[in-house]
Short mmCIF file of C-alpha atoms in Angstrom, two decimals:
data_model
loop_
_atom_site.label_atom_id
_atom_site.label_comp_id
_atom_site.label_asym_id
_atom_site.label_seq_id
_atom_site.Cartn_x
_atom_site.Cartn_y
_atom_site.Cartn_z
CA MET I 22 5.44 -27.21 -3.10
CA ASP I 23 5.67 -25.03 -0.03
CA GLN I 24 2.39 -23.27 0.72
CA ASP I 25 3.44 -20.90 3.49
CA PRO I 26 0.85 -18.20 4.05
CA LEU I 27 1.51 -14.86 2.41
CA PRO I 28 1.82 -11.70 4.52
CA PRO I 29 -1.69 -10.31 5.09
CA ASP I 30 -1.19 -7.15 3.03
CA VAL I 31 0.18 -9.18 0.10
CA ALA I 32 -2.62 -11.73 0.34
CA ARG I 33 -5.20 -8.93 0.42
CA SER I 34 -3.70 -7.08 -2.56
CA LEU I 35 -3.31 -10.28 -4.56
CA ASP I 36 -6.86 -11.34 -3.88
CA LEU I 37 -8.08 -7.91 -4.94
CA PHE I 38 -5.98 -7.96 -8.08
CA VAL I 39 -7.10 -11.42 -9.14
CA ARG I 40 -10.77 -10.55 -8.60
CA GLU I 41 -10.36 -7.35 -10.60
CA ALA I 42 -8.50 -9.23 -13.34
CA GLN I 43 -11.27 -11.79 -13.51
CA ALA I 44 -13.83 -9.00 -13.79
CA ALA I 45 -11.80 -7.18 -16.43
CA LEU I 46 -10.82 -10.18 -18.53
CA GLY I 47 -13.79 -12.50 -18.01
CA GLU I 48 -13.55 -15.78 -19.88
CA ASP I 49 -10.29 -14.66 -21.47
CA LEU I 50 -8.44 -15.19 -18.20
CA VAL I 51 -7.20 -18.77 -18.43
CA ALA I 52 -5.00 -18.68 -15.35
CA ALA I 53 -3.49 -16.39 -12.74
CA ILE I 54 -0.26 -17.85 -11.44
CA LEU I 55 1.92 -16.61 -8.61
CA PHE I 56 5.59 -17.42 -9.03
CA GLY I 57 8.98 -16.42 -7.62
CA SER I 58 9.74 -15.90 -3.95
CA ALA I 59 6.11 -15.15 -3.01
CA ALA I 60 5.02 -18.54 -4.36
CA GLU I 61 7.74 -20.12 -2.27
CA GLY I 62 6.66 -18.28 0.86
CA ARG I 63 9.99 -16.46 1.08
CA LEU I 64 8.85 -12.98 0.31
CA ARG I 65 10.97 -10.17 1.73
CA ALA I 66 9.99 -6.59 2.39
CA THR I 67 11.82 -5.52 -0.75
CA SER I 68 10.71 -8.39 -2.99
CA ASP I 69 8.59 -8.01 -6.08
CA VAL I 70 5.47 -10.14 -6.30
CA ASN I 71 5.45 -11.94 -9.64
CA VAL I 72 2.21 -12.97 -11.28
CA MET I 73 1.58 -14.48 -14.69
CA LEU I 74 -1.79 -13.90 -16.29
CA VAL I 75 -2.41 -16.43 -19.05
CA LEU I 76 -5.01 -15.17 -21.51
CA ALA I 77 -7.04 -16.92 -24.17
CA SER I 78 -7.10 -13.68 -26.13
CA LEU I 79 -6.65 -10.00 -25.53
CA PRO I 80 -9.16 -8.00 -27.54
CA PRO I 81 -8.54 -4.25 -27.78
CA GLY I 82 -9.87 -2.53 -24.68
CA ARG I 83 -9.37 -5.46 -22.34
CA LEU I 84 -5.91 -4.24 -21.41
CA ASP I 85 -7.38 -0.86 -20.53
CA ALA I 86 -9.68 -2.48 -18.00
CA LEU I 87 -6.64 -3.99 -16.34
CA ARG I 88 -4.83 -0.67 -15.91
CA GLU I 89 -6.26 0.47 -12.58
CA PRO I 90 -5.99 -2.90 -10.80
CA LEU I 91 -2.47 -3.42 -12.10
CA ARG I 92 -1.32 0.06 -11.11
CA LEU I 93 -2.79 -0.42 -7.66
CA ALA I 94 -1.19 -3.81 -7.11
CA HIS I 95 2.11 -2.53 -8.45
CA ALA I 96 1.94 0.37 -6.01
CA THR I 97 0.90 -1.63 -2.97
CA ILE I 98 2.95 -4.84 -3.26
CA ARG I 99 5.22 -4.21 -6.24
CA LEU I 100 3.29 -6.70 -8.31
CA GLU I 101 4.98 -7.42 -11.63
CA ALA I 102 2.61 -9.02 -14.10
CA MET I 103 3.53 -11.11 -17.11
CA LEU I 104 0.61 -10.96 -19.53
CA VAL I 105 0.94 -13.89 -21.89
CA LEU I 106 -1.46 -15.44 -24.35
CA GLU I 107 -1.99 -19.16 -24.00
CA SER I 108 -0.93 -19.49 -27.63
CA GLU I 109 2.40 -17.81 -26.78
CA LEU I 110 3.18 -20.02 -23.81
CA ALA I 111 5.15 -22.77 -25.53
CA GLU I 112 7.26 -20.26 -27.43
CA ALA I 113 7.82 -18.18 -24.30
CA ALA I 114 8.83 -21.29 -22.37
CA GLU I 115 11.51 -22.05 -24.98
CA ALA I 116 12.70 -18.45 -25.20
CA PHE I 117 12.87 -17.98 -21.42
CA ALA I 118 13.50 -21.60 -20.56
CA VAL I 119 15.18 -21.07 -17.19
CA LYS I 120 12.48 -18.73 -15.98
CA PHE I 121 9.69 -21.04 -17.08
CA ALA I 122 11.41 -24.11 -15.68
CA ASP I 123 11.61 -22.25 -12.38
CA ILE I 124 7.94 -21.25 -12.59
CA ALA I 125 6.99 -24.84 -13.35
CA VAL I 126 8.62 -25.89 -10.10
CA ARG I 127 7.67 -22.91 -7.90
CA HIS I 128 4.22 -21.53 -8.47
CA ARG I 129 0.79 -21.21 -6.91
CA LEU I 130 -2.38 -21.21 -8.90
CA LEU I 131 -4.45 -18.18 -7.91
CA ALA I 132 -7.27 -18.67 -10.41
CA GLY I 133 -8.17 -20.72 -13.48
CA ARG I 134 -6.42 -23.92 -14.52
CA ASP I 135 -2.81 -24.88 -14.00
CA VAL I 136 -1.36 -24.44 -17.47
CA MET I 137 2.16 -24.82 -16.09
CA ALA I 138 1.63 -28.48 -15.28
CA ALA I 139 1.80 -29.46 -18.95
CA LEU I 140 4.48 -26.96 -19.88
CA LYS I 141 8.07 -28.03 -19.87
CA PRO I 142 10.86 -26.28 -21.75
CA THR I 143 13.05 -28.64 -23.76
CA PRO I 144 16.45 -29.52 -22.25
CA ALA I 145 18.14 -27.93 -25.27
CA ALA I 146 16.38 -24.62 -24.65
CA MET I 147 17.12 -24.80 -20.94
CA ARG I 148 20.79 -25.53 -21.60
CA HIS I 149 21.03 -22.68 -24.06
CA ARG I 150 19.28 -20.23 -21.74
CA LEU I 151 21.29 -21.41 -18.73
CA LYS I 152 24.55 -20.62 -20.49
CA GLN I 153 23.17 -17.27 -21.58
CA ILE I 154 22.12 -16.35 -18.05
CA LEU I 155 25.43 -17.32 -16.52
CA LEU I 156 27.46 -15.44 -19.14
CA ASN I 157 25.18 -12.41 -18.84
CA PHE I 158 25.55 -12.52 -15.07
CA ILE I 159 29.33 -12.68 -15.32
CA LEU I 160 29.60 -9.77 -17.77
CA ARG I 161 27.17 -7.52 -15.88
CA THR I 162 28.62 -8.30 -12.48
CA ARG I 163 32.16 -7.56 -13.64
CA GLU I 164 31.06 -4.12 -14.77
CA ARG I 165 29.01 -3.40 -11.66
CA TYR I 166 31.88 -4.54 -9.46
CA ALA I 167 34.24 -2.12 -11.23
CA LEU I 168 31.72 0.71 -10.96
CA GLN I 169 30.45 0.24 -7.44
CA SER I 170 32.80 -1.69 -5.21
CA LEU I 171 34.93 1.30 -4.20
CA ARG I 172 31.91 2.45 -2.23
CA GLU I 173 31.60 -0.09 0.48
CA GLU I 174 27.99 0.69 1.35
CA GLN I 175 26.89 -0.09 -2.22
CA VAL I 176 28.33 -3.59 -2.23
CA PRO I 177 25.62 -5.39 -0.23
CA ARG I 178 23.02 -4.43 -2.84
CA LEU I 179 25.31 -5.62 -5.64
CA LEU I 180 25.86 -8.84 -3.76
CA ALA I 181 22.15 -9.29 -3.06
CA ASP I 182 21.41 -8.89 -6.78
CA CYS I 183 23.68 -11.85 -7.48
CA ALA I 184 21.35 -14.22 -5.66
CA ALA I 185 18.46 -14.56 -8.11
CA PRO I 186 20.38 -15.41 -11.31
CA LEU I 187 22.91 -17.65 -9.58
CA ARG I 188 20.34 -19.60 -7.58
CA ALA I 189 18.00 -19.99 -10.56
CA ALA I 190 20.90 -21.14 -12.73
CA ALA I 191 22.02 -23.64 -10.10
CA GLU I 192 18.54 -25.12 -9.80
CA ILE I 193 18.23 -25.57 -13.56
CA LEU I 194 21.73 -27.01 -13.78
CA MET I 195 20.80 -29.63 -11.22
CA GLN I 196 17.61 -30.42 -13.13
CA LEU I 197 19.60 -30.83 -16.34
CA GLU I 198 21.91 -33.16 -14.45
CA GLY I 199 18.85 -35.19 -13.51
CA ARG I 200 18.72 -34.16 -9.87
CA ALA I 201 16.36 -32.06 -7.77
CA ALA I 202 16.94 -29.55 -5.01
CA ALA I 203 14.52 -28.40 -2.34
CA SER I 204 15.02 -24.77 -3.32
CA PRO I 205 17.17 -22.65 -5.63
CA LYS I 206 19.21 -21.56 -2.61
CA GLU I 207 19.93 -25.15 -1.67
CA ALA I 208 20.80 -25.94 -5.29
CA LEU I 209 23.45 -23.24 -5.32
CA GLU I 210 24.88 -24.37 -2.00
CA THR I 211 25.00 -27.98 -3.19
CA LEU I 212 26.74 -27.16 -6.46
CA ALA I 213 29.17 -24.81 -4.70
CA ARG I 214 30.07 -27.57 -2.25
CA GLU I 215 30.49 -30.14 -5.02
CA SER I 216 32.57 -27.83 -7.19
CA GLY I 217 34.86 -26.27 -4.63
CA ALA I 218 34.44 -27.81 -1.18
CA ASP I 219 34.52 -24.83 1.21
CA ARG I 220 35.85 -22.36 -1.32
CA TRP I 221 32.59 -20.40 -1.65
CA THR I 222 31.00 -21.08 1.73
CA GLN I 223 31.78 -17.67 3.16
CA ALA I 224 30.73 -15.83 0.00
CA LEU I 225 27.38 -17.63 0.07
CA ALA I 226 26.93 -16.73 3.73
CA HIS I 227 27.60 -13.08 2.88
CA LEU I 228 25.16 -13.37 -0.03
CA SER I 229 22.40 -14.47 2.35
CA ALA I 230 23.34 -11.76 4.85
CA ALA I 231 23.25 -9.10 2.14
CA ARG I 232 19.75 -10.18 1.17
CA GLU I 233 18.57 -10.40 4.78
CA SER I 234 19.94 -7.20 6.21
CA ALA I 235 21.74 -5.30 3.43
CA VAL I 236 24.65 -4.90 5.86
CA LEU I 237 27.98 -6.73 5.73
CA PRO I 238 31.12 -6.61 7.85
CA SER I 239 33.54 -3.99 6.59
CA GLY I 240 35.72 -5.30 3.78
CA ALA I 241 33.67 -8.49 3.30
CA GLY I 242 31.47 -7.48 0.38
CA ALA I 243 33.91 -6.97 -2.47
CA PRO I 244 35.78 -10.29 -2.00
CA ALA I 245 32.39 -12.02 -1.80
CA VAL I 246 31.33 -10.58 -5.17
CA LEU I 247 34.61 -11.75 -6.73
CA ALA I 248 34.11 -15.19 -5.20
CA LEU I 249 30.60 -15.39 -6.68
CA LEU I 250 31.98 -14.46 -10.08
CA ASP I 251 34.39 -17.34 -9.65
CA LEU I 252 31.51 -19.61 -8.68
CA ALA I 253 29.54 -18.47 -11.75
CA GLU I 254 32.52 -19.42 -13.92
CA ALA I 255 32.54 -22.84 -12.30
CA LEU I 256 28.82 -23.28 -12.98
CA ARG I 257 29.33 -22.19 -16.57
CA SER I 258 32.06 -24.77 -17.06
CA ARG I 259 29.73 -27.35 -15.62
CA ALA I 260 26.91 -26.19 -17.93
CA ASN I 261 29.26 -26.39 -20.93
CA ALA I 262 30.09 -29.94 -19.98
CA LEU I 263 26.46 -31.07 -20.09
CA PRO I 264 25.83 -33.69 -22.76
CA GLU I 265 24.17 -32.22 -25.89
CA ARG I 266 20.85 -34.09 -25.74
CA PRO I 267 17.83 -32.75 -27.58
CA MET W 28 -31.20 1.40 47.69
CA ASN W 29 -32.29 4.85 46.51
CA PRO W 30 -29.12 6.27 44.93
CA PHE W 31 -30.44 9.80 45.22
CA ALA W 32 -30.27 9.43 48.97
CA TRP W 33 -26.61 8.42 48.85
CA SER W 34 -23.94 10.73 50.21
CA GLY W 35 -21.77 12.93 47.91
CA GLY W 36 -18.83 10.63 47.15
CA LYS W 37 -20.96 7.52 46.75
CA PHE W 38 -23.42 9.30 44.46
CA LEU W 39 -20.62 10.77 42.34
CA LEU W 40 -19.29 7.23 41.82
CA PHE W 41 -22.79 6.07 40.87
CA TYR W 42 -23.15 9.01 38.49
CA ALA W 43 -19.77 8.25 36.89
CA VAL W 44 -20.88 4.66 36.23
CA VAL W 45 -24.16 5.89 34.70
CA ALA W 46 -22.24 8.42 32.56
CA VAL W 47 -19.80 5.80 31.25
CA ALA W 48 -22.69 3.51 30.33
CA VAL W 49 -24.57 6.31 28.58
CA ILE W 50 -21.48 7.48 26.67
CA ALA W 51 -20.63 3.90 25.66
CA PHE W 52 -24.18 3.42 24.40
CA VAL W 53 -24.11 6.68 22.44
CA ALA W 54 -20.72 5.80 20.94
CA TRP W 55 -22.02 2.36 19.95
CA ARG W 56 -25.08 3.91 18.31
CA ALA W 57 -22.96 6.49 16.53
CA ARG W 58 -20.54 3.91 15.18
CA GLY W 59 -23.29 1.87 13.61
CA ARG W 60 -22.67 -1.38 11.80
CA SER W 61 -19.92 -1.91 9.26
CA ASP W 62 -21.07 -2.66 5.74
CA SER W 63 -18.57 -4.92 4.03
CA ARG W 64 -20.27 -4.52 0.65
CA VAL W 65 -18.33 -1.34 -0.06
CA ASN W 66 -15.49 -2.39 -2.31
CA VAL W 67 -12.03 -1.08 -1.58
CA THR W 68 -11.51 -0.47 -5.30
CA PHE W 69 -14.18 2.22 -5.06
CA MET W 70 -11.59 4.10 -3.01
CA THR W 71 -8.39 3.11 -4.76
CA SER W 72 -9.75 3.92 -8.21
CA ASP W 73 -9.77 7.57 -7.11
CA PRO W 74 -7.23 8.23 -4.35
CA TYR W 75 -8.83 11.62 -3.66
CA ARG W 76 -11.67 9.71 -2.04
CA ILE W 77 -9.12 8.28 0.37
CA ALA W 78 -7.76 11.76 1.06
CA TYR W 79 -11.26 12.99 1.84
CA LEU W 80 -12.08 10.01 4.04
CA ARG W 81 -8.89 10.57 6.04
CA GLY W 82 -9.00 14.33 6.00
CA ASP W 83 -11.35 16.89 4.50
CA SER W 84 -11.86 19.03 1.40
CA ALA W 85 -8.69 21.02 1.99
CA GLU W 86 -6.75 17.76 2.19
CA VAL W 87 -8.14 16.68 -1.18
CA ILE W 88 -6.88 19.96 -2.66
CA ARG W 89 -3.45 19.56 -1.05
CA VAL W 90 -3.10 16.04 -2.44
CA SER W 91 -4.27 17.18 -5.88
CA VAL W 92 -1.76 20.05 -5.90
CA PHE W 93 0.99 17.66 -4.87
CA ASN W 94 -0.01 15.22 -7.61
CA LEU W 95 -0.08 17.89 -10.33
CA VAL W 96 3.27 19.36 -9.29
CA ASP W 97 4.74 15.86 -9.23
CA ARG W 98 3.41 15.20 -12.74
CA GLY W 99 4.93 18.44 -13.94
CA LEU W 100 1.60 19.99 -14.88
CA ILE W 101 1.95 22.75 -12.28
CA GLU W 102 5.18 24.48 -11.46
CA LEU W 103 6.13 26.23 -8.24
CA ARG W 104 7.74 29.48 -9.35
CA GLU W 105 10.45 31.30 -7.43
CA ASP W 106 7.94 33.93 -6.35
CA GLY W 107 6.07 31.18 -4.51
CA LEU W 108 3.13 31.00 -6.92
CA LEU W 109 1.84 27.84 -8.54
CA VAL W 110 1.45 28.11 -12.29
CA THR W 111 -0.04 25.69 -14.79
CA VAL W 112 2.72 25.00 -17.29
CA ARG W 113 0.73 23.79 -20.31
CA LYS W 114 -2.26 25.34 -21.95
CA ASP W 115 -3.70 21.92 -22.69
CA ALA W 116 -3.02 20.64 -19.16
CA GLU W 117 -6.70 20.22 -18.36
CA SER W 118 -7.06 17.74 -21.19
CA LEU W 119 -4.33 15.56 -19.66
CA VAL W 120 -6.13 14.84 -16.41
CA ARG W 121 -9.20 12.75 -15.71
CA ARG W 122 -10.57 14.10 -12.46
CA ALA W 123 -12.65 17.22 -11.97
CA ILE W 124 -10.69 18.36 -8.93
CA ASP W 125 -7.43 18.19 -10.92
CA ARG W 126 -9.00 20.21 -13.73
CA ALA W 127 -10.26 22.77 -11.24
CA VAL W 128 -6.82 23.11 -9.62
CA LEU W 129 -5.18 23.51 -13.03
CA ALA W 130 -7.72 26.17 -13.97
CA ALA W 131 -7.10 27.99 -10.69
CA CYS W 132 -3.37 28.02 -11.33
CA PHE W 133 -3.38 29.46 -14.85
CA ALA W 134 -2.89 32.99 -13.57
CA GLY W 135 -0.58 31.96 -10.74
CA THR W 136 -1.84 31.25 -7.23
CA ALA W 137 -0.29 30.78 -3.80
CA PRO W 138 -0.57 27.20 -2.50
CA GLU W 139 -2.39 28.31 0.65
CA ALA W 140 -4.91 30.28 -1.41
CA LEU W 141 -5.87 27.10 -3.24
CA VAL W 142 -7.00 25.31 -0.09
CA ALA W 143 -9.28 28.25 0.69
CA ASN W 144 -10.58 28.62 -2.88
CA GLU W 145 -14.36 28.20 -2.73
CA ALA W 146 -14.63 26.73 -6.25
CA LEU W 147 -12.07 24.08 -5.40
CA LEU W 148 -13.64 23.34 -2.03
CA ARG W 149 -16.97 22.87 -3.78
CA GLU W 150 -15.37 20.40 -6.18
CA ALA W 151 -13.68 18.58 -3.31
CA ARG W 152 -16.93 18.36 -1.32
CA ALA W 153 -18.35 16.17 -4.08
CA TYR W 154 -16.08 13.47 -2.68
CA GLY W 155 -17.81 13.88 0.68
CA ARG W 156 -21.16 13.26 -0.94
CA ASP W 157 -19.79 10.15 -2.70
CA LEU W 158 -18.54 8.82 0.60
CA GLU W 159 -21.83 9.57 2.32
CA ARG W 160 -23.70 7.68 -0.41
CA GLU W 161 -21.49 4.67 0.19
CA GLY W 162 -22.01 4.90 3.95
CA LEU W 163 -18.40 5.73 4.71
CA LEU W 164 -19.29 9.11 6.18
CA PRO W 165 -22.53 9.81 8.05
CA ASP W 166 -25.27 11.17 5.79
CA ALA W 167 -28.01 13.57 6.89
CA PRO W 168 -30.41 10.91 8.29
CA THR W 169 -27.52 9.31 10.17
CA ARG W 170 -26.51 12.66 11.60
CA ARG W 171 -30.10 13.35 12.63
CA SER W 172 -30.33 9.95 14.28
CA ARG W 173 -27.07 10.59 16.12
CA LEU W 174 -28.38 13.93 17.27
CA ALA W 175 -31.57 12.33 18.57
CA TRP W 176 -29.59 9.77 20.54
CA LEU W 177 -27.37 12.52 21.90
CA VAL W 178 -30.35 14.54 23.04
CA GLY W 179 -31.64 11.45 24.85
CA ALA W 180 -28.25 10.85 26.44
CA LEU W 181 -27.96 14.44 27.56
CA ALA W 182 -31.45 14.24 29.02
CA VAL W 183 -30.41 11.22 31.09
CA LEU W 184 -27.13 12.79 32.20
CA VAL W 185 -28.62 16.17 33.08
CA GLY W 186 -31.82 14.61 34.46
CA VAL W 187 -30.04 12.31 36.92
CA ALA W 188 -27.78 15.15 38.05
CA GLY W 189 -30.80 17.49 38.34
CA VAL W 190 -32.83 15.08 40.48
CA LYS W 191 -29.87 14.65 42.81
CA ALA W 192 -29.41 18.44 42.98
CA VAL W 193 -33.06 18.92 43.94
CA VAL W 194 -32.84 16.18 46.60
CA ALA W 195 -29.59 17.65 47.99
CA LEU W 196 -30.96 21.18 48.10
CA ALA W 197 -34.10 19.94 49.86
CA GLN W 198 -31.83 18.43 52.51
CA GLY W 199 -29.97 21.76 52.83
CA ARG W 200 -26.79 20.61 51.09
CA THR W 201 -25.45 23.11 48.60
CA ASN W 202 -22.06 21.69 47.67
CA LEU W 203 -22.91 20.60 44.13
CA VAL W 204 -19.76 21.80 42.37
CA PHE W 205 -18.27 18.34 41.76
CA LEU W 206 -21.57 17.03 40.44
CA ALA W 207 -21.87 20.01 38.08
CA ILE W 208 -18.31 19.52 36.81
CA LEU W 209 -18.87 15.80 36.31
CA THR W 210 -22.13 16.48 34.45
CA VAL W 211 -20.48 18.94 32.07
CA ILE W 212 -17.59 16.55 31.39
CA ALA W 213 -20.00 13.65 30.79
CA CYS W 214 -22.06 15.74 28.38
CA LEU W 215 -18.97 16.80 26.45
CA PHE W 216 -17.80 13.19 26.14
CA ALA W 217 -21.27 12.11 25.02
CA ALA W 218 -21.27 14.83 22.34
CA ARG W 219 -17.83 13.81 21.17
CA ALA W 220 -18.83 10.14 21.05
CA SER W 221 -21.96 11.01 19.08
CA PHE W 222 -20.28 12.91 16.33
CA ARG W 223 -17.57 10.59 15.12
CA ARG W 224 -16.51 11.78 11.72
CA LEU W 225 -16.49 8.33 10.17
CA THR W 226 -19.05 5.58 10.21
CA ALA W 227 -18.03 2.06 11.16
CA THR W 228 -17.79 1.27 7.44
CA GLY W 229 -15.58 4.31 6.91
CA LYS W 230 -13.28 3.40 9.75
CA ASP W 231 -12.99 -0.20 8.59
CA MET W 232 -12.29 1.06 5.06
CA LEU W 233 -9.51 3.32 6.28
CA ASP W 234 -8.02 0.45 8.29
CA ASP W 235 -8.24 -1.82 5.25
CA LEU W 236 -6.53 0.79 3.07
CA LYS W 237 -3.73 1.05 5.59
CA VAL W 238 -3.22 -2.73 5.53
CA LEU W 239 -3.26 -2.64 1.74
CA THR W 240 -0.63 0.11 1.57
CA MET W 241 1.55 -1.09 4.45
CA ARG W 242 4.31 -2.19 2.11
CA LEU W 243 4.11 1.02 0.09
CA LEU W 244 4.59 3.03 3.28
CA GLY W 245 7.54 0.82 4.18
CA ARG W 246 9.31 1.61 0.94
CA ALA W 247 8.30 5.26 0.78
CA GLY W 248 11.98 6.19 0.83
CA THR W 249 12.49 4.53 -2.55
CA LEU W 250 9.69 6.35 -4.40
CA LYS W 251 10.71 8.43 -7.37
CA PRO W 252 9.16 11.73 -8.38
CA GLY W 253 7.69 12.31 -11.84
CA GLY W 254 4.28 10.69 -11.60
CA ALA W 255 5.15 7.67 -13.72
CA SER W 256 3.20 5.48 -11.30
CA ASN W 257 0.40 6.19 -8.85
CA GLU W 258 2.53 5.17 -5.86
CA ALA W 259 3.24 8.67 -4.55
CA LEU W 260 -0.38 9.74 -5.01
CA LEU W 261 -1.68 6.67 -3.21
CA LEU W 262 0.76 7.20 -0.36
CA ALA W 263 -0.10 10.91 -0.08
CA ALA W 264 -3.82 10.14 -0.13
CA THR W 265 -3.61 7.43 2.51
CA TYR W 266 -1.07 8.90 4.90
CA GLY W 267 -0.83 12.57 3.95
CA ILE W 268 1.61 14.46 1.77
CA TRP W 269 4.16 14.68 4.57
CA ALA W 270 4.56 10.90 4.50
CA LEU W 271 6.45 11.35 1.23
CA PRO W 272 10.25 11.37 1.48
CA ALA W 273 11.56 14.92 1.55
CA GLY W 274 14.63 13.89 -0.44
CA ALA W 275 12.64 12.83 -3.50
CA PHE W 276 9.80 15.31 -3.08
CA PRO W 277 11.40 18.45 -1.60
CA PHE W 278 8.65 20.66 -2.99
CA VAL W 279 6.11 19.24 -0.52
CA GLU W 280 7.53 21.22 2.40
CA THR W 281 7.67 24.35 0.25
CA LEU W 282 4.07 23.93 -0.86
CA TYR W 283 2.59 23.10 2.49
CA PRO W 284 5.02 23.22 5.41
CA ARG W 285 4.38 20.48 7.92
CA PRO W 286 2.48 21.78 10.96
CA ARG W 287 4.67 21.79 14.05
CA SER W 288 2.29 19.50 15.90
CA ASP W 289 2.39 16.90 13.13
CA GLY W 290 4.52 14.09 14.46
CA GLY W 291 4.65 11.96 11.37
CA GLY W 292 2.24 10.04 9.17
CA ASP W 293 -1.15 11.56 8.66
CA SER W 294 -1.56 15.11 7.59
CA GLY W 295 -4.18 17.72 7.34
CA SER W 296 -7.06 16.06 8.99
CA SER W 297 -8.10 18.81 11.30
CA GLY W 298 -11.20 19.79 9.44
CA SER W 299 -10.79 23.19 7.90
CA ASP W 300 -14.13 23.15 6.16
CA SER W 301 -16.85 22.64 8.62
CA GLY W 302 -19.52 22.39 5.98
CA ASP W 303 -18.52 18.93 4.87
CA SER W 304 -19.46 16.34 7.33
CA SER W 305 -20.21 18.03 10.53
CA CYS W 306 -22.76 16.83 12.95
CA GLY W 307 -25.89 18.37 11.61
CA GLY W 308 -26.53 19.99 14.91
CA GLY W 309 -23.99 22.74 14.53
CA GLY W 310 -20.27 23.15 14.85
CA GLY W 311 -17.75 22.04 17.33
CA CYS W 312 -18.56 18.41 17.42
CA GLY W 313 -16.08 15.63 17.12
CA GLY W 314 -12.50 15.90 16.02
CA CYS W 315 -12.04 14.98 12.42
CA GLY W 316 -8.97 12.96 13.08
CA SER W 317 -10.34 11.14 16.03
CA ASP W 318 -11.72 8.11 14.31
#
């Protein structure tokens, strides 16, 4: 996986956080894993930094010791920590199959042992979660479109928020179809091309622009959101057509 | 090759070179060596330490007042007084300075009166002692050592100028004004270089904290009031309370209006309590914000 260097402030804060977590949790810290855009080396100024701390156990008091380092890292680099017991991992991977499948593909081990290597959500769980994510995206985006799209300046943010669920869903869909993509972004572009030729090309370009600069040409944002809803429907149909294998 | 026999302009150039070398040496001695053993979490675990390192005791009080107003434990009344809103407020905070500010506000106090309150300043000065212990601010032996080096430097600067003056007078030349001016300027620069407010460790720590909070500063405009996280406190401690967005924290300008000369980021670092970390040899040495 891509190992682009992290921005210096992020690297410094992460290093500090991991050292403090090791001091606070001791032997109970099984692994510290960086995932999401930071792990991919595509961190933006507005991105969260996602870290999973896998714990052997969490005796009372240990969480208290983690409060200061976590608050600091959250303040400095918007670090979002998932605190999961090793015994909960398999269940969590089934419950949040798409997220864990994504982590399995895109992560960096910061400390401890790579527990993700042996963890793979079942195809049934991934299929189920994929459908759930796409339907949830469609329902939420419809509402947000109705609420926000009359204010043109709000639309780029709405559009930018479409990226994560759609790209993650596309990557998982390709995996379930037995294929691999270099990145979630590429997966979405590939599936969009396959499903509708050039139908969604412009919307995807606006999606990237909204994430890059939060500014779109006047009148471009709202049609792009509607086009992405259409693309999500197409992905959902494709997900529904997947063979029901265990 | 006797420089004291050189003519006016040539000697002044020679003297300027000597002065620069002496000042550079004094500055190098005053800076000392950076000690990387001081952990940044020592600072971040109590952001008031950062406020003190960047500013002074008054700045610690300003940041504490901001923090307590933001958390809703102190209220700014319409008559301009700060009032503690809960009787049990002191039990809700962990730090002595916060407790002292809450206690000072029970009867209602003007924001400016708080930064001049001797009890609060005493509490805030404890941070100075912490920072001295960690080598981030110069402690008494360091200040004495700096003073000794300054005395030596001044002796060289005044001595060289004095010898030249004696030689010139013996030759019947009395135009020594430029040499006198240059000597005074050199001595002032040497004094300033001697009494840096921060040690090398302190300066490196402040730089490190700024790298660490770079992203927080970048998204300052998105911070929300209410004290749910320590983001606003960390930002205020590192860059000053005026680095906070006025839209989300409008009370900051009401509490402590931004000084006209303050162009942006850092606030309140102009040393209003000279007893904290001055040069040991008396007042008027070294600008607090100059490091």
